[in-house]
Each structure stands twice: as structure tokens, then as C-alpha cells.
Coordinates of C-alpha atoms and ligand atoms in Angstrom, one line a residue:
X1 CA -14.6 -63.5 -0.7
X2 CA -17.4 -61.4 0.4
X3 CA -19.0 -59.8 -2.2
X4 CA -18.5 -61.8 -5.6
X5 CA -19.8 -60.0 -8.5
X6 CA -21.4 -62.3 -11.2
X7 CA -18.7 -61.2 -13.5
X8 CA -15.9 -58.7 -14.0
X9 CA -17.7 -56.5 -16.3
X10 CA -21.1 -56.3 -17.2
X11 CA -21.7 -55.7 -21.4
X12 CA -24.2 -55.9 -24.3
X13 CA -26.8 -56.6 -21.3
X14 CA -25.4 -59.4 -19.5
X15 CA -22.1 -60.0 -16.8
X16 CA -18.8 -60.9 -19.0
X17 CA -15.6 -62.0 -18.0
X18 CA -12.4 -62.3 -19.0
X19 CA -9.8 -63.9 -16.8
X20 CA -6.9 -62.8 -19.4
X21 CA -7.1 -59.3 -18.1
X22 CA -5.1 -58.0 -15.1
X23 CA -6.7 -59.4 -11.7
X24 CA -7.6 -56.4 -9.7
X25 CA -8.1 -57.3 -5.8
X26 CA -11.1 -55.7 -4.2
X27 CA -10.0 -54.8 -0.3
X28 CA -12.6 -54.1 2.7
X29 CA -10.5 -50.5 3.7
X30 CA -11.9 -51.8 7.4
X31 CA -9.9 -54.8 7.6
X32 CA -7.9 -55.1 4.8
X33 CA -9.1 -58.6 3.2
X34 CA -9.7 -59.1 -0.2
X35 CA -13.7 -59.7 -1.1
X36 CA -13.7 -59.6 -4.4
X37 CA -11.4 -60.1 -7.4
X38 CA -11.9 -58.6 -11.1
X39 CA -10.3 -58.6 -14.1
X40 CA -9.0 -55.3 -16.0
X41 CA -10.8 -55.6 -19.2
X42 CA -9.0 -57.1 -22.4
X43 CA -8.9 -54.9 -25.3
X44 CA -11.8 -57.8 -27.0
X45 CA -14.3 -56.8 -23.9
X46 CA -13.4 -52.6 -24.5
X47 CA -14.1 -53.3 -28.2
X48 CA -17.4 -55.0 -27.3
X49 CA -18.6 -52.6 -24.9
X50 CA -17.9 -49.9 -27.8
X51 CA -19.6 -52.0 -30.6
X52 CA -22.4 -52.8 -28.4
X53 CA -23.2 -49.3 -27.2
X54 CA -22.5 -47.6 -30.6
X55 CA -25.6 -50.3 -32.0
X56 CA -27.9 -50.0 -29.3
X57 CA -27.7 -46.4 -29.2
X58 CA -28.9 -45.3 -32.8
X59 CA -32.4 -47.3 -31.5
X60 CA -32.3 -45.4 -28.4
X61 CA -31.9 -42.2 -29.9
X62 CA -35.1 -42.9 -32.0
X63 CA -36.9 -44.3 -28.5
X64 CA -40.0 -42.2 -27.3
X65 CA -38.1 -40.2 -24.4
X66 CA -41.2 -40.5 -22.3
X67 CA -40.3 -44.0 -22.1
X68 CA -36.5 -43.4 -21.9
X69 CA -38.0 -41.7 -18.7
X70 CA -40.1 -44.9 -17.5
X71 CA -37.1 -46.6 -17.7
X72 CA -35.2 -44.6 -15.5
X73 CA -37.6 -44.2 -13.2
X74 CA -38.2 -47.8 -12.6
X75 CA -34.5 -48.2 -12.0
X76 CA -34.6 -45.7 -9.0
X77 CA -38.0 -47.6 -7.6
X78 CA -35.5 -50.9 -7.5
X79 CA -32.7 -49.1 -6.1
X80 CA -34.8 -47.5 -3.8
X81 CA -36.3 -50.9 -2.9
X82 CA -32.7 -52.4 -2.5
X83 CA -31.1 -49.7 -0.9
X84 CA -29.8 -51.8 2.1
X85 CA -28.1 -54.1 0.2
X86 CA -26.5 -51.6 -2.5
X87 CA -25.8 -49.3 0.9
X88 CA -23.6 -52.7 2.8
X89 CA -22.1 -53.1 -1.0
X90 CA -21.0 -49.3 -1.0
X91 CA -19.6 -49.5 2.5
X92 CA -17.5 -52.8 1.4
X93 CA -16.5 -51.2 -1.7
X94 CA -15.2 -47.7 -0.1
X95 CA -15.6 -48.3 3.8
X96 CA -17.6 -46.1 4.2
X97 CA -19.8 -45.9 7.6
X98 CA -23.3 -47.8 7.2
X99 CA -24.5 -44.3 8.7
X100 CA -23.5 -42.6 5.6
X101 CA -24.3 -44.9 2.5
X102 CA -27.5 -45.7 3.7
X103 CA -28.8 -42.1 3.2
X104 CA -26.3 -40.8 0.7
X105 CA -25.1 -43.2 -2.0
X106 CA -27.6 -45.5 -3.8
X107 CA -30.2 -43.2 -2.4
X108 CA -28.3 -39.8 -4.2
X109 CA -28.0 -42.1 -7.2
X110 CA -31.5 -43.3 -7.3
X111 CA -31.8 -38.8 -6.9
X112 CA -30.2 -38.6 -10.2
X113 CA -32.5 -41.3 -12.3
X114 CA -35.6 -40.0 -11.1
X115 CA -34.6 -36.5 -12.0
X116 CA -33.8 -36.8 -15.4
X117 CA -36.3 -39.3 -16.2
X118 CA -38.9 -36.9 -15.3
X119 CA -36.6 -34.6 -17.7
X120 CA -36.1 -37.0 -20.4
X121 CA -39.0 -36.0 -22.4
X122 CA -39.1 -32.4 -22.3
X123 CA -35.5 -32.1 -23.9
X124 CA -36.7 -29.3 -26.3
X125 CA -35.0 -26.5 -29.0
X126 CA -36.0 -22.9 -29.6
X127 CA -37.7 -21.5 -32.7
X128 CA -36.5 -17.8 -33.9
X129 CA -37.7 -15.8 -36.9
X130 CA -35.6 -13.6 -39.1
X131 CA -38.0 -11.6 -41.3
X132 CA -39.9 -14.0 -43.0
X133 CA -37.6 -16.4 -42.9
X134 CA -37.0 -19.1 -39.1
X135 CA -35.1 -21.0 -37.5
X136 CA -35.2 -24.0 -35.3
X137 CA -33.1 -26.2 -33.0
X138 CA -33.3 -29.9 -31.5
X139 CA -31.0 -31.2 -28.9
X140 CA -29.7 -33.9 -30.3
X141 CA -28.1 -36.7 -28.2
X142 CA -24.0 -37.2 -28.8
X143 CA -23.9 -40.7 -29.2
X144 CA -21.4 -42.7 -27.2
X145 CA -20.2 -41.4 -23.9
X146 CA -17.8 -42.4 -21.7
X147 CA -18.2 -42.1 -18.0
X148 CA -14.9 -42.7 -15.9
X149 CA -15.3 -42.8 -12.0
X150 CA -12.9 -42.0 -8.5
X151 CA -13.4 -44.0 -5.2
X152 CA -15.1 -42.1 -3.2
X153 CA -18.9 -42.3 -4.5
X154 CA -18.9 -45.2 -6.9
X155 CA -22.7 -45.6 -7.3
X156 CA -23.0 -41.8 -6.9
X157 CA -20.6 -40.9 -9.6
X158 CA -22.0 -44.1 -12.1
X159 CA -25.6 -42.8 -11.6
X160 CA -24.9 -39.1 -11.9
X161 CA -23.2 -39.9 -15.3
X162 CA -25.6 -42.2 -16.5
X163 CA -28.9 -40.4 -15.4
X164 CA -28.6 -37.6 -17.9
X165 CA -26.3 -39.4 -21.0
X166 CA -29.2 -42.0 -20.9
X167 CA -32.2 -39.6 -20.6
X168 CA -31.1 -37.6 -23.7
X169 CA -30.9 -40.9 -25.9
X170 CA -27.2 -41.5 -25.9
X171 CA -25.4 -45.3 -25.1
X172 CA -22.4 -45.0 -21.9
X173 CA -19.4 -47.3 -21.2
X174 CA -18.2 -46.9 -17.8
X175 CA -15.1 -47.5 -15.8
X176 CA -15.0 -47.5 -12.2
X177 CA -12.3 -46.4 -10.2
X178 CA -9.5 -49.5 -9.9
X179 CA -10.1 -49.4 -6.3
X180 CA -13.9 -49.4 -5.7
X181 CA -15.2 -51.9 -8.9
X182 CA -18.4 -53.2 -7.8
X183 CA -21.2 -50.4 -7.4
X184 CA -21.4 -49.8 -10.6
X185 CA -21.9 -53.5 -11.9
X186 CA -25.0 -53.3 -9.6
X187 CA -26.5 -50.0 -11.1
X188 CA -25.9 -51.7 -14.6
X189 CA -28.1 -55.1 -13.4
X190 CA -30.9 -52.6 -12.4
X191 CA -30.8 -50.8 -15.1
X192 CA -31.4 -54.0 -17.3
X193 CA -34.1 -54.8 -14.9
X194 CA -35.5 -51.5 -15.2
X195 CA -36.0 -52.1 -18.7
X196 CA -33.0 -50.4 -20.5
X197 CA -32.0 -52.1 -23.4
X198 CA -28.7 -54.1 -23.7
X199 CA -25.7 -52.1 -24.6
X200 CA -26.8 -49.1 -23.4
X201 CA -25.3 -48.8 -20.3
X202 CA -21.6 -51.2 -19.8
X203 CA -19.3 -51.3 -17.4
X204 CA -15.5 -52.1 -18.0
X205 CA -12.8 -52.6 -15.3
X206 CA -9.7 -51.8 -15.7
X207 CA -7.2 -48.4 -14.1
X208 CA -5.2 -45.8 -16.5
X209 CA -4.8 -47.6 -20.2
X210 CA -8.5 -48.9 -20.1
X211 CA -9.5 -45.7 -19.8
X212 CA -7.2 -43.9 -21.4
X213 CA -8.4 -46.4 -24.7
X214 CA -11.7 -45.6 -24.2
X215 CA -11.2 -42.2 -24.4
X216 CA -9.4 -42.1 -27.8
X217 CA -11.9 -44.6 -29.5
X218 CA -13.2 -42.4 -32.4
X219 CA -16.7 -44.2 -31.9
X220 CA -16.9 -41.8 -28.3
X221 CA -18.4 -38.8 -28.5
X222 CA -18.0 -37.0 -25.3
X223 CA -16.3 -38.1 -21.7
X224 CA -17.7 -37.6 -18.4
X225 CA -14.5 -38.1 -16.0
X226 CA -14.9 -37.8 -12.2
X227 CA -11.2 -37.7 -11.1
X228 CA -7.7 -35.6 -9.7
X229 CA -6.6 -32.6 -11.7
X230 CA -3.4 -34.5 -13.2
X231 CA -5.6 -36.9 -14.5
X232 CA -8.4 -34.7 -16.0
X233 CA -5.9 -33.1 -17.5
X234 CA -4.7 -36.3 -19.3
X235 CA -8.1 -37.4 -20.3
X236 CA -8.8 -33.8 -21.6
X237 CA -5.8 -33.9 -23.9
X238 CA -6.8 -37.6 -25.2
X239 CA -10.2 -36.2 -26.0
X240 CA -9.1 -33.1 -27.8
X241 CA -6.9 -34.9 -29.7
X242 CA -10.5 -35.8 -31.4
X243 CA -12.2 -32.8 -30.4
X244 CA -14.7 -34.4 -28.0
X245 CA -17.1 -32.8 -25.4
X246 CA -16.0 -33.2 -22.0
X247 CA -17.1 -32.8 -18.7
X248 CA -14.4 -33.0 -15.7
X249 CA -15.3 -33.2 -12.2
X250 CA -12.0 -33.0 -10.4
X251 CA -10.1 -31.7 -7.2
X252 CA -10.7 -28.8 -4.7
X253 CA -9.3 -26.9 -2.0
X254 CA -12.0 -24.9 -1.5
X255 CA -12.6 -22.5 1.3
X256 CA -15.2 -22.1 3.9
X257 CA -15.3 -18.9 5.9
X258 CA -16.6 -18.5 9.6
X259 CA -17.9 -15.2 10.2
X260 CA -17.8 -13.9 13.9
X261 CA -21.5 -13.4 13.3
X262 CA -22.5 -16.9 12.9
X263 CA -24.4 -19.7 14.6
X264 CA -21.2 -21.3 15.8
X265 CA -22.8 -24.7 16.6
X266 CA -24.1 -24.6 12.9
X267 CA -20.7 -23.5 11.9
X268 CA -18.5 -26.0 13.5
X269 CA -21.2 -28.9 12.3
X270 CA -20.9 -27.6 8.7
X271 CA -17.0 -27.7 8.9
X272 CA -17.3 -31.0 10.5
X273 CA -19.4 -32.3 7.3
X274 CA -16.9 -30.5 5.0
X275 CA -13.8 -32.3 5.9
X276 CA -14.8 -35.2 8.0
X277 CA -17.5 -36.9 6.0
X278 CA -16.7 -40.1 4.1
X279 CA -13.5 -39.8 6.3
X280 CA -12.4 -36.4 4.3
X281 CA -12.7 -38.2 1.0
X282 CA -14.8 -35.7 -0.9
X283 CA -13.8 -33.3 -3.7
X284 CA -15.9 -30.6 -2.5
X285 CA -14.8 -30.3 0.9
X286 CA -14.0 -27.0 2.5
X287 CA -10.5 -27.9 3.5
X288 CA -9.4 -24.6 4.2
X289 CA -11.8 -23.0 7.2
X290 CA -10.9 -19.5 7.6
X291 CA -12.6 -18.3 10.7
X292 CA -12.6 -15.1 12.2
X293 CA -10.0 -14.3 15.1
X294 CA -12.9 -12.8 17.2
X295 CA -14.1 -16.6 17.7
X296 CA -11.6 -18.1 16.5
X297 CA -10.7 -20.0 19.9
X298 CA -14.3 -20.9 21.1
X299 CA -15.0 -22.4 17.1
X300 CA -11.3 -24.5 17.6
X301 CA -12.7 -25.6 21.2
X302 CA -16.4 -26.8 20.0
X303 CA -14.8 -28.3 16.9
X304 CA -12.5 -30.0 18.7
X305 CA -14.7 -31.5 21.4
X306 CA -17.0 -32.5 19.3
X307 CA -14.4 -34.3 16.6
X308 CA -13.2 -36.1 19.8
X309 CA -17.0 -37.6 20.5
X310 CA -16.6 -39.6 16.9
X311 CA -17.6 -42.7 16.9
X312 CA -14.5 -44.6 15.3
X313 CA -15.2 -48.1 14.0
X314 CA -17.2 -50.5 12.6
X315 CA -18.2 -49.0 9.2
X316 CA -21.0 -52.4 8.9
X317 CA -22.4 -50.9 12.7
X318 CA -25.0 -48.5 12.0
X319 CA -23.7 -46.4 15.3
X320 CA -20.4 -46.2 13.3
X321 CA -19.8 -42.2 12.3
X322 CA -16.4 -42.6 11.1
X323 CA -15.0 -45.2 9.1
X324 CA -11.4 -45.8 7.5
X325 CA -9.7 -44.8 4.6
X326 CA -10.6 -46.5 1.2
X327 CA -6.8 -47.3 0.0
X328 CA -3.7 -47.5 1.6
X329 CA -2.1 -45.8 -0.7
X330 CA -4.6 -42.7 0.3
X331 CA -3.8 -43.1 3.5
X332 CA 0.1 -43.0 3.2
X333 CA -1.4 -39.3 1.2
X334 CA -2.7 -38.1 4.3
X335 CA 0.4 -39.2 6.6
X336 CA 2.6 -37.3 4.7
X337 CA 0.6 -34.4 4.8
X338 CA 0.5 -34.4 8.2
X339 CA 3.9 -35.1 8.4
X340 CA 4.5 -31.8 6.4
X341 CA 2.2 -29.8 7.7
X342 CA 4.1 -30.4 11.6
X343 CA 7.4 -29.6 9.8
X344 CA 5.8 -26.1 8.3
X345 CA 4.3 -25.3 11.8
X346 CA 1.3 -26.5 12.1
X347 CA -0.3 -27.8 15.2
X348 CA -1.9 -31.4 14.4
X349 CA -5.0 -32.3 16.7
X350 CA -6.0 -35.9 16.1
X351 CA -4.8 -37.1 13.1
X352 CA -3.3 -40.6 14.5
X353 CA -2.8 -44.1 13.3
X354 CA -5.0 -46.9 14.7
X355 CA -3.3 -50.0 15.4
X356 CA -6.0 -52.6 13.5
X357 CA -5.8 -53.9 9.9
X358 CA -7.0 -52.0 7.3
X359 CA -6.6 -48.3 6.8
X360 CA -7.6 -46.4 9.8
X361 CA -6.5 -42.7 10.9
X362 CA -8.4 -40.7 13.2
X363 CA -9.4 -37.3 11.9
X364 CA -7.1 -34.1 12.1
X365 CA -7.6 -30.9 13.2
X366 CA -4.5 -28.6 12.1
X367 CA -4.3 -25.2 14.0
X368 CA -2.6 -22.6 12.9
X369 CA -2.1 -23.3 9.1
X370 CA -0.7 -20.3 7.3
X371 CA -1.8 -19.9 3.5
X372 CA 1.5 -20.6 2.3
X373 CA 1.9 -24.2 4.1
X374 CA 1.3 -27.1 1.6
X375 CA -1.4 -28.7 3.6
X376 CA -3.5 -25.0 2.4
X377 CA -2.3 -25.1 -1.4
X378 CA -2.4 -28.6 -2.3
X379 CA -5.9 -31.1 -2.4
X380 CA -5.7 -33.9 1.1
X381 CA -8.2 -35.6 0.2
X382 CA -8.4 -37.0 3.5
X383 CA -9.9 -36.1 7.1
X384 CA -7.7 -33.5 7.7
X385 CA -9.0 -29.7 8.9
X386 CA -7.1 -26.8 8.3
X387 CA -7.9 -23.9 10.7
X388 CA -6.7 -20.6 9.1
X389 CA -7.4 -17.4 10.9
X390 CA -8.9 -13.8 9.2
X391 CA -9.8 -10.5 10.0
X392 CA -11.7 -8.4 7.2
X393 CA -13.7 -9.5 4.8
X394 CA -11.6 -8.1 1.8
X395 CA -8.6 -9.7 3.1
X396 CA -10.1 -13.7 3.6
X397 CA -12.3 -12.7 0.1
X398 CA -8.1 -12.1 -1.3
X399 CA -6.8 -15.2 0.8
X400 CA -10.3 -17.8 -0.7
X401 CA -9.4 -17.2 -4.0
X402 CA -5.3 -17.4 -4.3
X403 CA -6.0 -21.0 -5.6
X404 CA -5.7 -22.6 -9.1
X405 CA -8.9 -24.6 -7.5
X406 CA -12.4 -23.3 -7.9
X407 CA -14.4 -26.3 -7.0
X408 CA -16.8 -25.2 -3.6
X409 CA -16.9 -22.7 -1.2
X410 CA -18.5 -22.1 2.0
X411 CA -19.8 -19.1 4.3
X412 CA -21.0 -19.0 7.1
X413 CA -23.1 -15.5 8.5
X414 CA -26.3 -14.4 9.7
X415 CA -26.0 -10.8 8.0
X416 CA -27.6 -11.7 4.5
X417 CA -26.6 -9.0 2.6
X418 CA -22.7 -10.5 3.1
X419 CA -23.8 -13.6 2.5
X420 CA -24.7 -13.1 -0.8
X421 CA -21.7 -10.4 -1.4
X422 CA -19.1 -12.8 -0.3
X423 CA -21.0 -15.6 -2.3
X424 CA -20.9 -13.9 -5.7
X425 CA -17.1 -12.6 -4.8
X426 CA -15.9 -16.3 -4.6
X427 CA -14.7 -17.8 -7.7
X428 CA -15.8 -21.1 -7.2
X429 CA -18.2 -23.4 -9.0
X430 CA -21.0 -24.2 -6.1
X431 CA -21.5 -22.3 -2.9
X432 CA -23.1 -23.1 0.5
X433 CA -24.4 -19.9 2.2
X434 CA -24.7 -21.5 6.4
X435 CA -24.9 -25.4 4.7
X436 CA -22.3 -27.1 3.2
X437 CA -22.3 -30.1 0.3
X438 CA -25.8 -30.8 -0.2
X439 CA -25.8 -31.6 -3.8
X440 CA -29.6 -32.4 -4.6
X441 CA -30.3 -33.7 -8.2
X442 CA -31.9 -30.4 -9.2
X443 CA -28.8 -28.4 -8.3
X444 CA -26.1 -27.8 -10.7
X445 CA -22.9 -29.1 -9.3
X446 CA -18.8 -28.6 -10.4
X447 CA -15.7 -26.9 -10.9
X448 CA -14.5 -23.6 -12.1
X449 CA -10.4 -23.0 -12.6
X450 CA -8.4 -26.1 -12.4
X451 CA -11.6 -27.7 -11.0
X452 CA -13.2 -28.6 -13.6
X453 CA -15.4 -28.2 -16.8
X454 CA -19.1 -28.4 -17.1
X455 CA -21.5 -29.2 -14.5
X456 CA -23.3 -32.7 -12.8
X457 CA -27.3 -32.6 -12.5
X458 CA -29.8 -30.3 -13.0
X459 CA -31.0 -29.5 -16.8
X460 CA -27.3 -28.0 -17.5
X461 CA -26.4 -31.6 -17.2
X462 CA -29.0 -33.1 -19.5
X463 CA -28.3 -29.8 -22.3
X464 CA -24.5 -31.4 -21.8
X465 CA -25.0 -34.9 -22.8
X466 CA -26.7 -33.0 -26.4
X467 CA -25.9 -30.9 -29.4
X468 CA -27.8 -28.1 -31.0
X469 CA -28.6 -28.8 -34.4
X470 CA -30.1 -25.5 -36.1
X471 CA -32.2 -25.8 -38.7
X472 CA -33.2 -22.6 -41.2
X473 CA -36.0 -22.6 -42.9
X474 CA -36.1 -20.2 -45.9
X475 CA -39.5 -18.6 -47.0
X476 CA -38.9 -16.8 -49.9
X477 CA -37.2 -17.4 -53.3
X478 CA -33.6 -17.1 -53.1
X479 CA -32.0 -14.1 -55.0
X480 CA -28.3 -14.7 -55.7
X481 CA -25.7 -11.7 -57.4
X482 CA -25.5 -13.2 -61.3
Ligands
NDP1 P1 -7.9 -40.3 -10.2 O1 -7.7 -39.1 -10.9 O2 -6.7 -41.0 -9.7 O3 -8.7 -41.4 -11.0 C1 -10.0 -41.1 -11.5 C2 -10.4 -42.1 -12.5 O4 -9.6 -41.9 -13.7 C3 -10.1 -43.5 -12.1 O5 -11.2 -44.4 -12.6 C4 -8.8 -43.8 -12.7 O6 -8.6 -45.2 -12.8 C5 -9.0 -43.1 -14.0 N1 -7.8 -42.7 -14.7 C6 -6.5 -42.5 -14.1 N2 -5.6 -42.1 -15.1 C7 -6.3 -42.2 -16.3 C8 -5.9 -41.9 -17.6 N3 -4.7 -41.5 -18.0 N4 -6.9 -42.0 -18.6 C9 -8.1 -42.4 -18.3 N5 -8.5 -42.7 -17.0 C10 -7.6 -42.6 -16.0 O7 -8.8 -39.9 -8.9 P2 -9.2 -40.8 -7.7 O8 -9.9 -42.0 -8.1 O9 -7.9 -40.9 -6.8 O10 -10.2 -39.8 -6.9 C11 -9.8 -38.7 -6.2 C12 -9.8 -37.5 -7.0 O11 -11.1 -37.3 -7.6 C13 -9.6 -36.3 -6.1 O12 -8.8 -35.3 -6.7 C14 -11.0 -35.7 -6.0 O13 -11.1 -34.3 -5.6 C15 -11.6 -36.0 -7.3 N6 -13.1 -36.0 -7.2 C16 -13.8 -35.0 -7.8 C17 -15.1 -35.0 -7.7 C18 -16.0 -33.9 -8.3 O14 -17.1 -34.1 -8.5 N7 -15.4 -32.8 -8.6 C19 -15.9 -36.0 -6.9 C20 -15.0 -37.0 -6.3 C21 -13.7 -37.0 -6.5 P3 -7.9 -46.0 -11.6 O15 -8.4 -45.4 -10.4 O16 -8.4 -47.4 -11.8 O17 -6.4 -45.8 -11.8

């Protein structure tokens, strides 16, 4: 076992295990071997990481934020410091390509904590008169939140949650994705190290009914999931069972239009980044590129040359551009796709097996996908293209937003004034205009529709993890009828 965590859970400041709990294999999606084995927490550690973080929160919320943002910031310095490690941790954890988490995972992460501990201590209210008589507000934090994460960005998603819960004085509990359980035990240790008191930040193991029990614990306050549709759905209904603030960062199919006046080179390297990144496994991506039949064929013939050139393999090799698939069971997703998508017409470039352990496909380009084929209505999630052809604007504006999805969008023009036409036609959450899923820590990020609710980073973020507390301040005697 490669990569032995201290302990299966990390609570109350300290690694905790508790071997009664479902054992939950940790797999290298490269080769297939088991590096790791945790435990699904018992209902004793869930209870603990709820008592712990209910306690250590009430001190938190009385903590000088200027130092709630020391603490933060220190925690970024060490992941900074470590990021080689925490990068070969990520790519044994998702399989991920070296060449990717070394730049985009603890680094993004690391983003988040310096962000919003710069922001931590200008969390302010507003002040309104009425006559004589005023009014004042003060963010308040929520208390305990729950954070709940997918498989594709497992330091990513624990860091983005934490970063602004954390900063505006509230406790989290945390629960990885079943499949990818070890980044976040990591970002927990630095935290401690950073200086964050225990209980503040846990994380518990465990797939659906851990999850599903944090949600419904009346000591949570709000829940943070990162997750598919079906499943935000499920934790949305638990939580309003109690009427709790959520945010949900869920699924996509989101569009991203080539216009025949755009830097093509550009063009087909966005689309390239937009599904074939992290091996397709990205909620953002623009799955469904619509490009204009004018250059339609020379965009199919750069893309696909340039998909061929790949470099397939090692995801520990730094050379490495494209690694495997992070579960089977994702991968047996993307095969029947494919498998659909040839029976409904399409034409499927690429898109092939390798015979090696672990969970390899080579990416897909599909050529002529029609909007009404079920690899263009339904989330991949997976390295799979989807080449869709347009003539007029109003048409591909019509054919972008026939989805229940409003995660992302993408176009791609050198006439500005379309650009930002096309952009605020698009009903979608966060739109590249000739770039495509840069998601800096300053940028609001998520779904409209189906996609989601509330947004990831930036203030909005921080003014999330709060409530408004109004206080009115009368001036004058009161008068009252009798
Ligand atoms: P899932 O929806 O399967 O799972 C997300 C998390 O929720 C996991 O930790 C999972 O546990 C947990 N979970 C599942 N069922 C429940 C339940 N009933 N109650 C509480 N928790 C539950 O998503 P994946 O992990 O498969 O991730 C892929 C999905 O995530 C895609 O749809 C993708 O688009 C979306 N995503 C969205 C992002 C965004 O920012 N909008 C970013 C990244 C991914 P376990 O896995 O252990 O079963």
C-alpha cells in the first residue's frame, strides 16, 4: 500500500480510526492496485466530528477574523511549500497526469485559502437610516457546515469549501468522495499545522448514508455538496427537510461555440482543455462544441491531429498529458456512451480501450452529433467531444440553451460586440469569452438550472457561508394607538 493515511478519518484535531466501519479500497486508476484502505465512518466517529465542530465553532466565531485569516494563510504557505507531495498524492488518488496536479490541484486549493483569508476580516454589514431612526446588519457565520466532495478535484473541492466556511467563523465536517479519500485528510493535517484549532475543520469517510446522516443532523446549518444532479437533488431534499442553506455544485453539458471568425488554433486548444483535461472528468466542460460549418472541417482536422499527438501514459511521468479514468465504474459510463452514440449515428474518432490494467480509454472525438443524440443531452463525464455543426447565431444561441443544465458556456470570436451578446444570451452560470475553465479564486464559479445553486469563490462565496442579522435601532419614544 502506497499511500497509507495515518488514519481513516481525521477529527477533533487528530487522525481517528475505526476499523468497524465499512473498508473502502483506495485504487491507483493507472494500474489498478489498491494503495490505501479506509474505513466508512461509524455512526460514534459522525457523532464526534458533529460534537467536536459544534464546540469548537462558538470559540471561532468569537476569534479575531484577522487571525482567522493568519491561519488560513499559513495553511496555503505549507501547501505551497508541499505541493510536490500533495500533487503525487492527488495523481494516486484520481490518476490524474503529474502535468496537471502539479499546477492545478493543491496549488488552486492553496488559491482558495489565501483568498479568503485576506477576506476574512473585512466580512462587514451595511448601516441604513429611516428618519431618525437606523438600521444595521452583521454577517453572522451559520455555524456547522457540511462540505461533501466528487472525485475529480478532491483537494480542490475540500479547500474551496473550507476556505470561505472557515474565514467567516463557522466549524466544517467533510466527506470525500468514496472513491478519491485521501486529499482531503492532508488539507485537514495542514490546517492543524497552520494553526486552526481542533474541530474546526474534520473529515469523515464514508459514500451515500454517511452523508446523507450528516446532512439531516439538526446541529448542521448549511451544506456545501460538490456532486451529479440526482444526487444534489437528494441532499437538497434532506436539507430542506430542516430548512438549511445549500450550495450545490453539480453536472453540466454546457456548450462552447466556434465562431467562423475565430483564432482556430486558440479554438481547437480551448475545446481540447474543455473536454480532454483530467481525462474529460470536469463538471464544467464544454461537451457540446458547436462550430460553425464555414470551418467546421479544418477545426475537426486540427482538433483531431492534435488529440492524436497526446501523450498517453504514465500519470507519475511529468511528460504524461493524458492519464486514465478515476473508477471503473466511470469508465464502463463512457463505453456506453460511446457505444450509444455509434448506434444514433455518430462518428467516434479515438475513443478506444487500452489493453493495460487500470482504467484507460483514449479520448473521443464524436463527429456529427445531432442535438437530439443522448451523448448531446445527457452529462459524459468523460473524454469524450461532441462536434455539433451551426449556421446563425440565433439558431446555435436556440440549440446552447435547450438543456435542463446551465453550468458553463463557451465562445469563441474575435468580433467583441458578439462576444458579449452571445455571452449575456447564454443561460449558464460562468462563461469563457476565447478561454475556457479558468476558475481563479476571485471569480465566482457555478450552476444555474439543474446545475446548481449558489456559487464557489469570490466574496459571494464568503456572503454564503453567513447570515444577515438586522438590527433597528429606534431613536425616538415609541407612540402606540391606546
Ligand atoms: P456523486 O453525485 O455520485 O457524488 C458526490 C458526493 O456525494 C460523493 O461524496 C458521494 O459519496 C456523495 N453522495 C452520494 N449520494 C449521497 C446522498 N444520498 N447523500 C449524501 N451524499 C451523497 O458525484 P461524483 O462523485 O460521481 O462526481 C461526478 C459529478 O460531480 C458529475 O455530475 C460532475 O458534473 C459533478 N461535479 C460538479 C462540479 C461543480 O463544481 N459543479 C465539480 C466536479 C464535479 P460517494 O462518492 O462516496 O458515493
Amino acid at each position: 500500500m502506497r499511500a497509507r493515511p495515518s488514519a481513516s478519518h481525521f477529527v477533533d484535531g487528530r487522525p481517528v480510526e475505526d476499523d468497524a466501519g465499512d473498508p473502502i479500497d483506495v485504487i491507483y486508476p493507472a494500474t489498478g492496485e489498491v494503495v490505501a484502505r479506509v474505513h466508512a465512518a461509524t455512526d460514534a466517529v459522525i457523532e464526534t466530528a458533529l460534537a467536536s465542530a459544534a464546540r469548537a465553532q462558538r470559540e471561532w466565531a468569537e476569534t479575531d477574523p484577522a487571525e482567522r485569516g493568519r491561519v488560513l494563510r499559513r495553511a496555503a504557505d505549507i501547501i505551497r511549500t508541499r505541493n510536490r507531495a500533495l500533487s503525487e498524492l492527488e495523481t494516486l488518488d484520481t490518476g490524474k497526469p503529474l502535468s496537471e496536479t502539479l499546477v492545478a490541484d493543491a496549488s488552486s486549493g492553496a488559491d482558495a485559502l489565501e483568498y479568503f483569508g485576506g477576506l476574512a476580516a473585512d466580512v462587514t454589514g451595511q448601516t441604513m437610516r429611516f428618519g431618525q431612526d437606523w438600521a444595521y446588519t452583521i454577517r453572522r457565520p451559520l455555524g456547522v457546515c457540511v462540505g461533501i466532495g466528487a472525485w475529480n478535484y478532491p483537494t480542490q473541492i475540500a479547500c474551496w469549501k473550507a476556505a470561505p466556511a472557515l474565514a467567516a467563523g463557522n466549524a466544517m465536517v467533510f466527506k470525500p468522495s468514496e472513491a478519491t479519500p485521501l486529499c482531503a485528510l492532508k488539507v485537514a493535517e495542514i490546517l492543524v499545522e497552520a494553526g486552526l484549532p481542533a474541530g474546526l475543520f474534520n473529515v469523515v469517510q464514508g459514500r451515500a448514508p454517511q452523508g446523507s446522516a450528516l446532512v439531516a443532523d439538526a446541529r448542521v446549518a448549511k451544506v456545501s455538496l460538490t456532486g451529479s444532479v440526482p444526487t444534489g437533488r437528494k441532499v437538497a431534499a434532506i436539507a430542506g427537510e430542516r430548512i438549511k442553506s445549500v450550495t450545490m455544485e453539480l453536472g453540466g453539458k454546457s456548450p462552447f461555440i466556434v465562431f467562423p471568425d475565430a483564432d482556430l488554433d486558440s479554438a481547437v486548444s480551448g475545446a481540447i482543455n474543455a473536454n480532454f483535461y483530467s481525462s474529460g472528468q470536469v463538471c464544467s466542460n464544454g461537451t457540446r462544441v458547436f462550430v460553425h460549418e464555414d470551418v467546421l472541417e479544418e477545426f475537426t482536422r486540427r482538433l483531431r491531429v492534435r488529440t492524436e499527438g497526446a501523450r498517453i501514459g504514465d500519470p507519475m511521468d511529468e511528460a504524461t498529458d493524458f492519464g486514465p479514468m478515476t473508477t471503473e465504474a466511470q469508465l464502463r459510463v463512457v463505453e456506453r456512451h460511446l457505444a450509444t452514440a455509434r448506434e444514433e449515428g455518430a462518428t467516434v474518432l479515438g475513443g478506444e480501450r487500452l489493453d493495460r490494467p487500470g482504467f484507460w480509454i483514449t479520448p473521443a472525438i464524436l463527429a456529427g452529433v445531432r442535438d437530439e443524440m443522448t451523448v448531446a443531452r445527457e452529462e459524459v463525464f468523460g473524454p469524450v467531444l461532441s462536434i455539433l455543426a451551426f449556421r446563425e447565431e440565433g439558431e446555435v444561441l436556440g440549440r446552447a440553451n435547450a438543456t435542463p443544465f446551465g453550468l458553463s458556456a463557451g465562445v469563441f470570436t474575435r468580433d467583441l460586440a458578439r462576444a458579449h451578446r452571445v455571452a449575456a444570451a447564454l443561460e449558464a452560470g460562468t462563461i469563457w469569452i476565447n478561454q475556457y475553465n479558468l476558475t481563479p479564486a476571485g471569480m465566482p464559479f457555478g450552476g444555474s438550472k439543474a446545475s446548481g445553486i449558489g456559487r464557489e469563490n469570490a466574496r459571494v462565496a464568503l456572503d454564503q457561508f453567513t447570515e444577515v442579522q438586522t438590527v433597528y435601532v429606534g431613536m425616538s419614544p415609541v407612540e402606540a394607538a391606546f
